[in-house]
Short mmCIF file of C-alpha atoms in Angstrom, two decimals:
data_model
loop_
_atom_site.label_atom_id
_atom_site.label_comp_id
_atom_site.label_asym_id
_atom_site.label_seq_id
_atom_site.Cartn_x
_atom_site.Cartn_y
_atom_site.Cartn_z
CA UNK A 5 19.05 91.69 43.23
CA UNK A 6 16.85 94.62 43.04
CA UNK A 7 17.16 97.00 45.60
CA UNK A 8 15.14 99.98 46.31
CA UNK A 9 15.27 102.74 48.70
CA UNK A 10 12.17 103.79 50.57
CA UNK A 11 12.16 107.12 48.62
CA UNK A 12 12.07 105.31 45.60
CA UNK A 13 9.12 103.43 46.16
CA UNK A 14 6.98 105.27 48.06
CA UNK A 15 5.12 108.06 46.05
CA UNK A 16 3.34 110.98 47.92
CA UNK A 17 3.67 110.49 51.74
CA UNK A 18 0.77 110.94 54.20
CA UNK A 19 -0.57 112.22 57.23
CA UNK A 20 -0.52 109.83 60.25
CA UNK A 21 -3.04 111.05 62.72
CA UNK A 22 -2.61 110.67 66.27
CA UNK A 23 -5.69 108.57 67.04
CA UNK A 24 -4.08 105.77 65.22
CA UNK A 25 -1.33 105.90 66.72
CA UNK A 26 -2.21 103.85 69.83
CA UNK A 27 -3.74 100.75 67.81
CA UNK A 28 -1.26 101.53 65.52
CA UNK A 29 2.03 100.86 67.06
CA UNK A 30 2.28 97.03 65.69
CA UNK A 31 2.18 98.92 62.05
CA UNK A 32 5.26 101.32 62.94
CA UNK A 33 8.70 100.37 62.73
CA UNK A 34 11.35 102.81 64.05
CA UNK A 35 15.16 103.12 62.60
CA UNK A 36 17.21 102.28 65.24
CA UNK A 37 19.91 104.45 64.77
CA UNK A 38 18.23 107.84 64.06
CA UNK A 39 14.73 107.18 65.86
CA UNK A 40 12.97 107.89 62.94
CA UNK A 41 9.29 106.84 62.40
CA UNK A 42 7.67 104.73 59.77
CA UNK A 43 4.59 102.83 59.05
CA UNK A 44 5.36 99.45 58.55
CA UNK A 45 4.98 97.82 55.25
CA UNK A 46 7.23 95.06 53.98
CA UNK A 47 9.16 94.74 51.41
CA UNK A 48 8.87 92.09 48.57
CA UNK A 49 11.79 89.23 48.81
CA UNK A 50 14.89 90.79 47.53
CA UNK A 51 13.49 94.11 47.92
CA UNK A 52 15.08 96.39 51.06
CA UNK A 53 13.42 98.55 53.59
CA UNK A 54 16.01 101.68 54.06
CA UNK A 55 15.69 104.27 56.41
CA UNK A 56 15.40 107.89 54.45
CA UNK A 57 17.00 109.58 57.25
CA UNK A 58 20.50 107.81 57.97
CA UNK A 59 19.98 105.21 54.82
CA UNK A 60 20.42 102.24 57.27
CA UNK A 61 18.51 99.22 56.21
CA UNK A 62 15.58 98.29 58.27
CA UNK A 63 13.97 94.83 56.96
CA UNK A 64 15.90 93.03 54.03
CA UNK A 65 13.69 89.79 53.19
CA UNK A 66 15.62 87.32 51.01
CA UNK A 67 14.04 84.32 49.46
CA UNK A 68 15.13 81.19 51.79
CA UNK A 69 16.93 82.90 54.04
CA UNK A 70 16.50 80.82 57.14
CA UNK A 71 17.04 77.81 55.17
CA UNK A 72 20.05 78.89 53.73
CA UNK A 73 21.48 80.88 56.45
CA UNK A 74 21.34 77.51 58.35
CA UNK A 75 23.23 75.63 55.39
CA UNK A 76 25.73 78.16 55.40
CA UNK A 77 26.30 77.69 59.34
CA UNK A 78 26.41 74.23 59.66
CA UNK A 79 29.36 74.94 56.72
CA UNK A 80 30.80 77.36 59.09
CA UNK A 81 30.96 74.98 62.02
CA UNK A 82 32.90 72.42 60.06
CA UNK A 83 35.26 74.54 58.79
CA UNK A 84 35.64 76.15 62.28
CA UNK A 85 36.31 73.66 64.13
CA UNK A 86 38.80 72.03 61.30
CA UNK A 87 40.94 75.51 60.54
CA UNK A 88 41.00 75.47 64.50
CA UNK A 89 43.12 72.52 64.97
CA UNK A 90 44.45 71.53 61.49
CA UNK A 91 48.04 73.13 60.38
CA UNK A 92 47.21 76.61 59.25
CA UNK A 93 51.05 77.96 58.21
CA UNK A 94 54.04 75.90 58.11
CA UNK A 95 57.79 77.62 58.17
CA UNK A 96 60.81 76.47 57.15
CA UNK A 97 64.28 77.94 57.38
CA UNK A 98 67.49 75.91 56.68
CA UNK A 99 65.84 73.02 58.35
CA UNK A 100 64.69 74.19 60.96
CA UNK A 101 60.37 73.61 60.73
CA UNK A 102 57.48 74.68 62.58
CA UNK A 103 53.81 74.54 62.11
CA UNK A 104 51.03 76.53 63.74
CA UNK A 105 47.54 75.95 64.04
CA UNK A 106 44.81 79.33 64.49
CA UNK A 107 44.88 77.62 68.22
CA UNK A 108 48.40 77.88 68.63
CA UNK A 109 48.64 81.28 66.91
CA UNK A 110 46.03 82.66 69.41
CA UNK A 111 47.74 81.25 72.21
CA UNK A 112 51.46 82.44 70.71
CA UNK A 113 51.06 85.22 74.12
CA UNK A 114 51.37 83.05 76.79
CA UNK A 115 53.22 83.60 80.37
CA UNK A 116 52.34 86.64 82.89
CA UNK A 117 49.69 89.23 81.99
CA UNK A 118 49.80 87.94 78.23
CA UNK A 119 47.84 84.78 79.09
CA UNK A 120 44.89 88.02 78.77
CA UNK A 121 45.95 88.82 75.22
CA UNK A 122 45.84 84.85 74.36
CA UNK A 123 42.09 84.35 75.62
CA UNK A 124 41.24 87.68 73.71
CA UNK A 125 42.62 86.21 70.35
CA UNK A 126 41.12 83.11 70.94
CA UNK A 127 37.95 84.37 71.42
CA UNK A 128 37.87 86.84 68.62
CA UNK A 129 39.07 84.47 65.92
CA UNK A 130 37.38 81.15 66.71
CA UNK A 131 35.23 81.15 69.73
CA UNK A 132 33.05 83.72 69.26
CA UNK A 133 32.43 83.12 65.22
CA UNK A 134 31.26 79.32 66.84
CA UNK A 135 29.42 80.36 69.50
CA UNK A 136 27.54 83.23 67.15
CA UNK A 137 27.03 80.36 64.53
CA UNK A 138 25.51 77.85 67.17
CA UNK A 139 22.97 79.71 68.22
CA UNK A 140 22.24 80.90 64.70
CA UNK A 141 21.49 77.38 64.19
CA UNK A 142 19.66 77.03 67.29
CA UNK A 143 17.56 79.91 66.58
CA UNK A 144 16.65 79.46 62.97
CA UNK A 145 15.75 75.62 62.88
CA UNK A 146 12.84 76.03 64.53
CA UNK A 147 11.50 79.21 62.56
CA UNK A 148 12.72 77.34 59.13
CA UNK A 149 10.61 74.55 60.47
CA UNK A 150 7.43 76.44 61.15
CA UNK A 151 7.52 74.90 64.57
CA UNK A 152 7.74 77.28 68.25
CA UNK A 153 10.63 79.12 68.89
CA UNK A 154 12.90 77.44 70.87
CA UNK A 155 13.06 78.09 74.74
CA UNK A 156 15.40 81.26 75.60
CA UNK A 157 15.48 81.80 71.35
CA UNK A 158 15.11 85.54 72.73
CA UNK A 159 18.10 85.84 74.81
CA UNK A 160 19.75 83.98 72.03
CA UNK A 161 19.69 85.88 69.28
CA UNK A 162 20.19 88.63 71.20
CA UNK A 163 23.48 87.42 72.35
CA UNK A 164 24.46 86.50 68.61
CA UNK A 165 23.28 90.15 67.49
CA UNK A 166 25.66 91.50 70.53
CA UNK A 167 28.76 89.36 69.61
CA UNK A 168 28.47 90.60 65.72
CA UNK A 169 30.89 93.36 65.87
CA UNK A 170 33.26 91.00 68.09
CA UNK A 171 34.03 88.05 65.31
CA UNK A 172 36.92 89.27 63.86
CA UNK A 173 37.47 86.11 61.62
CA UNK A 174 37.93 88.32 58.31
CA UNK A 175 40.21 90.51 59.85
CA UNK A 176 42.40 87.71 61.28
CA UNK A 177 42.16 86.43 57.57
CA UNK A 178 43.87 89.80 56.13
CA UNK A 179 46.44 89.83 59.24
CA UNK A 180 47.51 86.63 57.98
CA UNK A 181 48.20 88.24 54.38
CA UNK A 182 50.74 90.81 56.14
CA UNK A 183 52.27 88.03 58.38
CA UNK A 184 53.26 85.80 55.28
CA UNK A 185 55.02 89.24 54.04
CA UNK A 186 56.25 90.03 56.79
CA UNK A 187 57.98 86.48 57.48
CA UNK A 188 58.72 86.17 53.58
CA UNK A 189 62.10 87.25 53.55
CA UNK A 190 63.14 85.74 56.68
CA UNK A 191 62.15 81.60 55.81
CA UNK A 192 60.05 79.61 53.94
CA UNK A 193 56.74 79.68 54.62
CA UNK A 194 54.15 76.97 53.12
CA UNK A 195 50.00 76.83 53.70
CA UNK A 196 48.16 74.38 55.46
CA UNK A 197 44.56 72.53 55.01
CA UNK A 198 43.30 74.85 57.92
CA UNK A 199 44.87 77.73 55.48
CA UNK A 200 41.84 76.75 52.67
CA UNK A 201 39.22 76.10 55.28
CA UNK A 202 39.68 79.42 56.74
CA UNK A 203 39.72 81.54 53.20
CA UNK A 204 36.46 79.62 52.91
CA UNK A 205 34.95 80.23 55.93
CA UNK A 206 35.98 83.89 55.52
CA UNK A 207 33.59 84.12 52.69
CA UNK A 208 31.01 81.99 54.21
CA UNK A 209 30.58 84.52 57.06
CA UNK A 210 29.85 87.85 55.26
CA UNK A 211 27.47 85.98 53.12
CA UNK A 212 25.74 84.09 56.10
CA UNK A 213 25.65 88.03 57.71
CA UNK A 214 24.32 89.49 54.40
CA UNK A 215 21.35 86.94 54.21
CA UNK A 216 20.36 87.78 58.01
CA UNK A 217 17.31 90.40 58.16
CA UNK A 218 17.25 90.82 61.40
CA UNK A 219 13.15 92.40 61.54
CA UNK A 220 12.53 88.99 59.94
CA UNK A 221 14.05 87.16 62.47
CA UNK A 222 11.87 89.19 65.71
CA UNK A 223 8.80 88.97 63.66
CA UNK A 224 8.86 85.37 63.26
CA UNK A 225 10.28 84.99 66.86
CA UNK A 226 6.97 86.86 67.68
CA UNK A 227 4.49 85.78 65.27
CA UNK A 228 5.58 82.30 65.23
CA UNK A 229 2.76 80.80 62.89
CA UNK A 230 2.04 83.59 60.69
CA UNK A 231 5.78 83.10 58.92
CA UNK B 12 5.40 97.49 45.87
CA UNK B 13 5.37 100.45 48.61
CA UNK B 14 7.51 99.21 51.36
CA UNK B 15 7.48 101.91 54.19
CA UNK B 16 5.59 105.28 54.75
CA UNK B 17 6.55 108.09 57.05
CA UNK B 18 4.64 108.78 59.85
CA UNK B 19 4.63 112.46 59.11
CA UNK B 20 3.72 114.94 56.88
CA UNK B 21 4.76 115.55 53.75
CA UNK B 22 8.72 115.76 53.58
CA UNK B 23 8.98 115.98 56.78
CA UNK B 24 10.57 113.01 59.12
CA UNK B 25 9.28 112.60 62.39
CA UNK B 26 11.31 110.82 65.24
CA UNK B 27 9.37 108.39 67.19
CA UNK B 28 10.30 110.54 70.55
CA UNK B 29 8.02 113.53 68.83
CA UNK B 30 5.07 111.29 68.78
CA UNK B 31 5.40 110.06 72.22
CA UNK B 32 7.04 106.76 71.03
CA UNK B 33 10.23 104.85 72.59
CA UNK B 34 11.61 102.28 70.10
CA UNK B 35 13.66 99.77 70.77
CA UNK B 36 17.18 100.08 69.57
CA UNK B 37 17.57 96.39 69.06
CA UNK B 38 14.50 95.10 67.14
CA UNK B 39 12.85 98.52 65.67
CA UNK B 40 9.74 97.75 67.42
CA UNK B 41 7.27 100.64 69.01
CA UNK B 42 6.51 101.03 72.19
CA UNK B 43 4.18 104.01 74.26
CA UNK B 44 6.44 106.73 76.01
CA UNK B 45 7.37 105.11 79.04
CA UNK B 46 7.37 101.77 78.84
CA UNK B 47 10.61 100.44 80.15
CA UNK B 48 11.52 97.27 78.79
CA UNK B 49 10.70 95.80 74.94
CA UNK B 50 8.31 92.87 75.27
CA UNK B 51 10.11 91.58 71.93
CA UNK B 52 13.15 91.42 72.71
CA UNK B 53 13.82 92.45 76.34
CA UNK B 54 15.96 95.47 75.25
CA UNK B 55 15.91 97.96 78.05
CA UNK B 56 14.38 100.83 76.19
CA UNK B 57 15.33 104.52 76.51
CA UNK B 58 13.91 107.21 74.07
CA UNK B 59 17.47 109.07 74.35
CA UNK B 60 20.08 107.48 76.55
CA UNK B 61 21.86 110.73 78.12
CA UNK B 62 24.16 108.36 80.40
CA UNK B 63 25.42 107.29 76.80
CA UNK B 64 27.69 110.40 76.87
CA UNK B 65 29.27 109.59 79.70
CA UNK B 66 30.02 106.08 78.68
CA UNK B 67 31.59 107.23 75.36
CA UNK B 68 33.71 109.44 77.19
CA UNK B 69 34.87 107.11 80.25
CA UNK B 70 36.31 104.31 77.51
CA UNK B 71 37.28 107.14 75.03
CA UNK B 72 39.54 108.42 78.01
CA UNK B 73 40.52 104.58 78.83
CA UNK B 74 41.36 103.90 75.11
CA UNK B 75 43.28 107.04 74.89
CA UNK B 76 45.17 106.16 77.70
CA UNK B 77 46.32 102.48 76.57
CA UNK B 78 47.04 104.05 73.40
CA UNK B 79 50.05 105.82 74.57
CA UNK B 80 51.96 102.66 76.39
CA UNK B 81 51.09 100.73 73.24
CA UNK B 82 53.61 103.17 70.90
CA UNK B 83 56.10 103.76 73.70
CA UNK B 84 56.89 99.95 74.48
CA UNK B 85 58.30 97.55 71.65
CA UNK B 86 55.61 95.43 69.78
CA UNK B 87 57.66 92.61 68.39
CA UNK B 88 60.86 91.02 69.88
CA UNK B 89 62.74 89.37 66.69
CA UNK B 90 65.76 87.69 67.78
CA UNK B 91 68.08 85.94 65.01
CA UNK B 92 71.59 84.34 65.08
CA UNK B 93 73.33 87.60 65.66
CA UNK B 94 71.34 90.45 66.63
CA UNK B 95 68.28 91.35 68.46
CA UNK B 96 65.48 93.95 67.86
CA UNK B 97 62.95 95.24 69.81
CA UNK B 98 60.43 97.60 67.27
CA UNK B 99 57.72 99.43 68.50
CA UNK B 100 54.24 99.86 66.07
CA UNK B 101 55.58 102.71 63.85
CA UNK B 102 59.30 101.23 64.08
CA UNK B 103 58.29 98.30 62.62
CA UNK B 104 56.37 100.03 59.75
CA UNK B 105 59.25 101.90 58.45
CA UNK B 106 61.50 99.40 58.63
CA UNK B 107 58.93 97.41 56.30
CA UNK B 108 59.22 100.50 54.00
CA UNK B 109 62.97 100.34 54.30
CA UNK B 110 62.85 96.53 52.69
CA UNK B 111 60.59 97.95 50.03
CA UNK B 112 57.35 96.78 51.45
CA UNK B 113 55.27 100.03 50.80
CA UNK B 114 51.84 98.13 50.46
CA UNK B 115 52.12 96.40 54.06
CA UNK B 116 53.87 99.55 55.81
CA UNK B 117 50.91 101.67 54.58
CA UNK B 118 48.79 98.98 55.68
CA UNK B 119 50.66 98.71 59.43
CA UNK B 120 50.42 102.19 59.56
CA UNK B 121 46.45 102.91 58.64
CA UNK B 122 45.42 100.34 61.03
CA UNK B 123 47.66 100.98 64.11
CA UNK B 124 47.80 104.89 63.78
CA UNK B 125 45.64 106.33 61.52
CA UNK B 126 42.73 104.24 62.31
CA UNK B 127 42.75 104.73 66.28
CA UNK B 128 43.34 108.14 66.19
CA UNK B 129 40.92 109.03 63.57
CA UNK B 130 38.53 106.98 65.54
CA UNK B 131 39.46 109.26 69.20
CA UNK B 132 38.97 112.57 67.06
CA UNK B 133 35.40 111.24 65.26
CA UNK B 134 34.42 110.29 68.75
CA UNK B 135 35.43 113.08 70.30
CA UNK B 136 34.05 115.46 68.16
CA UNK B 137 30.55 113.58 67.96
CA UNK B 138 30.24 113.63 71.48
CA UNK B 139 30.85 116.89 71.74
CA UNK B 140 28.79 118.29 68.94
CA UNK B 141 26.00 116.33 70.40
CA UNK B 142 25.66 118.32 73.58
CA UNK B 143 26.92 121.95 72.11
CA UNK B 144 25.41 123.53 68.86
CA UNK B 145 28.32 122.96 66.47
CA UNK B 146 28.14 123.56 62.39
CA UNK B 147 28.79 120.16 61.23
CA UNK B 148 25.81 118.71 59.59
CA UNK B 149 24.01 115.73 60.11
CA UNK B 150 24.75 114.42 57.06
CA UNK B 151 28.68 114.68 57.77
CA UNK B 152 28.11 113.41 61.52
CA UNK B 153 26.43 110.35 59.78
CA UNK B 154 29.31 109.41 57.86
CA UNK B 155 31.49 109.70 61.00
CA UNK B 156 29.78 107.38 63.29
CA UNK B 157 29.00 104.98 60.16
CA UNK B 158 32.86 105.00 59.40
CA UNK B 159 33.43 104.90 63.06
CA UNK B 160 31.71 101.89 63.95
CA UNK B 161 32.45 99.98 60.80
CA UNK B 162 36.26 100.52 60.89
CA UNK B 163 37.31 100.05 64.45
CA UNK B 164 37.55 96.57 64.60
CA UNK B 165 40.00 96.66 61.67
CA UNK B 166 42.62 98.03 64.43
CA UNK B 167 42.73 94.45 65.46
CA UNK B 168 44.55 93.30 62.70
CA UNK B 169 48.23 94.29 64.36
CA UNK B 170 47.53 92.09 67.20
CA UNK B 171 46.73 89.09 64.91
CA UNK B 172 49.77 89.49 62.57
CA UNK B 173 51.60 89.54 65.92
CA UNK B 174 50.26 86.59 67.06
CA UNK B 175 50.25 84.63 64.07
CA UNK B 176 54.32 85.87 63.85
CA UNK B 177 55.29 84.52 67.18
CA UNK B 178 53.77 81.35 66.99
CA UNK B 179 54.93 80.58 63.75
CA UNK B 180 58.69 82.04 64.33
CA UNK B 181 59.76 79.82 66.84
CA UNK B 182 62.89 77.98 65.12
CA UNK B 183 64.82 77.86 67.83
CA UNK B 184 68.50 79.86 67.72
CA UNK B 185 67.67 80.80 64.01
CA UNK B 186 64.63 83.11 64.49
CA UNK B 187 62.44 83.65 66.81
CA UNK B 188 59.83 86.69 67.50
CA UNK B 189 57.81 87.25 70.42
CA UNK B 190 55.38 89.50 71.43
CA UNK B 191 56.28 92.69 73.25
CA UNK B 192 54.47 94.65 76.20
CA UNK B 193 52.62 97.25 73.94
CA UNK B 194 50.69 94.27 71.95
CA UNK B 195 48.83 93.99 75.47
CA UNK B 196 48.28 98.00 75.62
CA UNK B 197 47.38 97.99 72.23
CA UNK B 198 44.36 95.60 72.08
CA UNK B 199 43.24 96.95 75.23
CA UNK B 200 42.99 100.68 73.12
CA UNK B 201 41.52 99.06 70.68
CA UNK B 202 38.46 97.17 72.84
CA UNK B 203 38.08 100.18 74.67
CA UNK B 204 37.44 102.39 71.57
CA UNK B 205 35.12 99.89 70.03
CA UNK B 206 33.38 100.40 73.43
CA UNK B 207 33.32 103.96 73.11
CA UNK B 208 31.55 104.05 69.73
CA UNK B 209 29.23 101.16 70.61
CA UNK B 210 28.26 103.49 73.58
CA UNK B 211 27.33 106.80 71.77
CA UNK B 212 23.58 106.95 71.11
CA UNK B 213 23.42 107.76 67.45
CA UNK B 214 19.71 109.21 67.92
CA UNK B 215 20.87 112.38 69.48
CA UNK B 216 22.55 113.25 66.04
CA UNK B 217 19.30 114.41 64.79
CA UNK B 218 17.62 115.74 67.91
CA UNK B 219 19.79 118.93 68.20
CA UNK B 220 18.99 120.12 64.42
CA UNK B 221 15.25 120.20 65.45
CA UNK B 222 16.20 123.00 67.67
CA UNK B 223 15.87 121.23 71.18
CA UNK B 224 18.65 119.99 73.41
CA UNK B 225 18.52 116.36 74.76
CA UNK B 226 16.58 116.08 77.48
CA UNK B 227 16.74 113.51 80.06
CA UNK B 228 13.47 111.08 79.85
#
């Protein structure tokens, strides 16, 4: 996947003069994160927009994306809602068994102020990735479709954008690693189905958040037709 | 083939603020100076948000705070036939490294202390070096906030492995491990520093290099 840098591209920069600037501001994009301006010209599918300043990527246009994003959720919604529920780890120590699902393990802090740390768990490993991944869905279908956006698709995506940094699903996924050795010594410990679904779904997530341009997603929420 | 132009001369990057432009933070779209909400998105828009600072520092302090409880009280409570142990975030690492398991220590111990207090100093010292001239260059203050607010979450990962151990210890007089007071403390530190970075308003790295304070808009 070719990927070029602004500076790379662009050859010889030039003046922007003021009295443009007014008509102009649907042709500007701005980075985000170091309020640095640019004149807006998009990239090529598989080609990335990056920010010369702070080198943060502004518009990323992949080939499909919407319609593959949405595969990739729907995948994510299964496997949620199975690695939720299903036996993730079972333990066994001279006869003594037990097995936990992601629901139980969330809710392991229960009783007295803990009950706090239990809804935080929950929410960071399972409702939050399917809440994020519904209105992905929600969103997108209608874009894919070439149809309106879909009423509050705004507010929506916002909210998804918002509750990115809080889906902690990968991180739960890597706890997990230094819980098995943690427990090894101590008892047997064996993987369930909801063990498999959730390495899956692991992957499934960064590559559903690498496909997402954002830009692409608030121009076509804006210029519904034209994309 | 070209896929952006600067709005500026040659070499030279202009912020949006300098031509009388407020952008919206959450979908990179232009606005005139002074417009107060994105008609994109609905972002609120600010072209420098000065209250920023004193977000970053009121769940910096809050973080900070939690912090300490959550290395003073015991983490995990592992009870077994015949003894019982209470061991706190950094107790529980070395006695990893005491059974031979470097890889996981190291691992305990660069998410629950290395991470979080790397992630109070890098704070810290952006905030600060945002309002007062200070010789770090933009370039280094970058990499902090990029590190910053792509590693905190990764803190989180002591609270999982503690909840995924005392759910799935439970074998009645054999073994069991619960969770312990600090797990609470900890998580808390560890929300309110993500808070903290999420705060800070990375636009005001550049501003101060151009030679002009932040000014309230």
């Amino acid at each position: 996947m070719p990927s070029r840098t602004v500076s790379s591209i662009y050859e010889g920069m030039r003046d922007f003069p003021p009295d443009r600037l007014a008509s102009g501001l649907d042709h500007l994009i701005i980075c985000p994160r170091c309020d640095a301006a640019y004149q807006l010209e998009r990239p090529k599918n598989g080609e990335r927009a990056v920010c010369q300043r702070c080198h943060k990527t502004l518009i990323a246009p992949r080939r499909n994306a919407g319609l593959r994003i949405i595969a990739v959720a729907v995948a994510v919604l299964v496997l949620i809602m199975g690695a939720a529920v299903l036996p993730f780890l079972t333990i066994d120590a001279a006869g003594n068994k037990n097995a936990v699902s992601i629901l139980d393990a969330a809710l392991a802090f229960s009783g007295g102020p803990m009950i706090f740390l239990a809804l935080v768990t929950a929410a960071l490993i399972i409702f939050i990735p399917m809440l994020r991944v519904i209105l992905t869905i929600y969103v997108l279908v209608p874009v894919v479709l070439d149809r309106p956006p879909a009423r509050h698709a705004i507010p929506a995506f916002r909210l998804s954008e918002a509750l990115r940094p809080w889906s902690m699903a990968e991180i739960f996924a890597i706890g997990c690693a230094v819980a098995l050795v943690k427990v090894a010594d101590l008892a047997q410990v064996g993987f369930g189905p909801a063990f498999w679904m959730f390495g899956a779904l692991v992957v499934l997530v960064v590559a559903q958040d690498s496909y997402m341009c954002k830009w692409s997603v608030w121009n076509s929420l804006e210029h519904p037709k034209k994309s | 083939m070209v896929s952006m132009e600067l709005t500026g001369t040659s070499k030279e990057i202009l912020s949006a603020r300098e031509k009388g432009i407020v952008a919206c933070t959450r979908c990179t779209k232009a606005w005139p100076m002074g417009t107060q909400v994105c008609g994109r998105c609905g972002h609120k828009l600010d072209s420098r948000d000065l209250l920023s600072l004193q977000r970053v520092w009121a769940y910096w302090v809050l973080g900070v705070l939690c912090y300490i409880p959550a290395n003073i009280y015991p983490m995990l409570k592992t009870k077994t036939l015949f003894q019982y142990d209470e061991s706190t975030i950094i107790g529980g690492a070395v006695e990893l490294a005491h059974h031979g398991n470097f890889g996981i220590a190291a691992i305990i111990l660069f998410a629950s202390v290395v991470i979080p207090l790397g992630k109070f100093w890098a704070v810290a010292l952006l905030a600060i070096s945002v309002r007062h001239t200070s010789n770090l260059s933009n370039k280094r203050r970058l990499i902090m906030f990029e590190v910053v607010e792509y590693i905190g979450r990764w803190s989180m990962i002591d609270i999982f492995v503690v909840a995924i151990l005392s759910s799935l210890v439970q074998l009645r007089t054999l073994a069991t491990i619960n969770p312990g007071a600090a797990a609470i403390f900890f998580a808390l530190s560890v929300i309110f520093t993500m808070l903290s970075a999420q705060a800070f308003d990375p636009r005001l790295i550049w501003d101060k290099r151009e030679g002009r304070g932040p000014e309230k808009t």
